[in-house]
Amino acid sequence: PHFQNQWKKDREDGPIFQDRIEEIRQVRKNIASMNEEDQQQWTKLVSDVYRYESSPELRREAVMTLAESPLPDAEATIVKACTDRVEKVRIAACKALAKKKSDNAGRMLATVVQTDKSMSVKLAALNGLGNFNLPESRSLLRNALDEKSPAMQYEATLALKRMTGQD
């Protein structure tokens, strides 16, 4: 009862963390089917959540939501998220870019593979490169086959199969 009373009091003061997460997830489910004006409004609001939020979990949720927005402004924020200080946000950014179909998204994933210090982030970027049949993507994936890391080799193999449609 004590905690329930505290939660009720917290909600009276404003939205709590879980409510904010749920709202962002609701936008994610609906943004692709919204009219363009609503998409612009929500893309800006969710981009602002990414830019100004201190919570890595909320920033990650924002990036995942922006992946579903068809607007170029969404992709610009996702690209910024590729350099976030928190690994799970950068991983979400790589997964989000993999859903975009622009050459810029593919080039950014290639940059992440080459520059990020985290193996988990590099793996997410390698995975995403399989969605982009660009010369730099093919080259990076071929080079990843020669990496010492079996995880890098495996991810590069899967990405090349997806890119080429061949085993």
mmCIF file of C-alpha atoms in Angstrom, residues 79 81-83 90-91 93-94 97 105-118 120-126 129 140:
data_model
loop_
_atom_site.group_PDB
_atom_site.id
_atom_site.type_symbol
_atom_site.label_atom_id
_atom_site.label_comp_id
_atom_site.label_asym_id
_atom_site.label_seq_id
_atom_site.Cartn_x
_atom_site.Cartn_y
_atom_site.Cartn_z
ATOM 1 C CA VAL A 79 22.585 9.345 -37.300
ATOM 2 C CA ALA A 81 22.487 8.635 -32.008
ATOM 3 C CA CYS A 82 25.256 6.560 -33.617
ATOM 4 C CA THR A 83 27.715 8.560 -31.511
ATOM 5 C CA ARG A 90 24.211 3.221 -30.429
ATOM 6 C CA ILE A 91 23.058 -0.372 -31.009
ATOM 7 C CA ALA A 93 20.683 3.519 -33.800
ATOM 8 C CA CYS A 94 22.360 0.867 -35.964
ATOM 9 C CA LEU A 97 19.449 2.823 -39.706
ATOM 10 C CA ALA A 105 22.123 5.339 -43.697
ATOM 11 C CA GLY A 106 24.306 2.669 -45.285
ATOM 12 C CA ARG A 107 27.350 4.939 -45.258
ATOM 13 C CA MET A 108 26.779 5.772 -41.597
ATOM 14 C CA LEU A 109 26.634 2.068 -40.709
ATOM 15 C CA ALA A 110 29.915 1.594 -42.572
ATOM 16 C CA THR A 111 31.442 4.429 -40.548
ATOM 17 C CA VAL A 112 30.225 2.852 -37.303
ATOM 18 C CA VAL A 113 31.820 -0.486 -38.234
ATOM 19 C CA GLN A 114 35.123 1.302 -38.811
ATOM 20 C CA THR A 115 35.124 3.651 -35.831
ATOM 21 C CA ASP A 116 33.090 2.373 -32.893
ATOM 22 C CA LYS A 117 35.079 0.817 -30.042
ATOM 23 C CA SER A 118 32.297 -1.545 -28.949
ATOM 24 C CA SER A 120 28.390 -5.159 -29.904
ATOM 25 C CA VAL A 121 27.822 -1.896 -31.770
ATOM 26 C CA LYS A 122 30.061 -3.018 -34.644
ATOM 27 C CA LEU A 123 28.088 -6.264 -34.900
ATOM 28 C CA ALA A 124 24.794 -4.374 -35.050
ATOM 29 C CA ALA A 125 26.223 -2.109 -37.766
ATOM 30 C CA LEU A 126 27.573 -5.077 -39.741
ATOM 31 C CA LEU A 129 24.998 -3.292 -43.792
ATOM 32 C CA LEU A 140 33.590 -3.815 -45.437
#
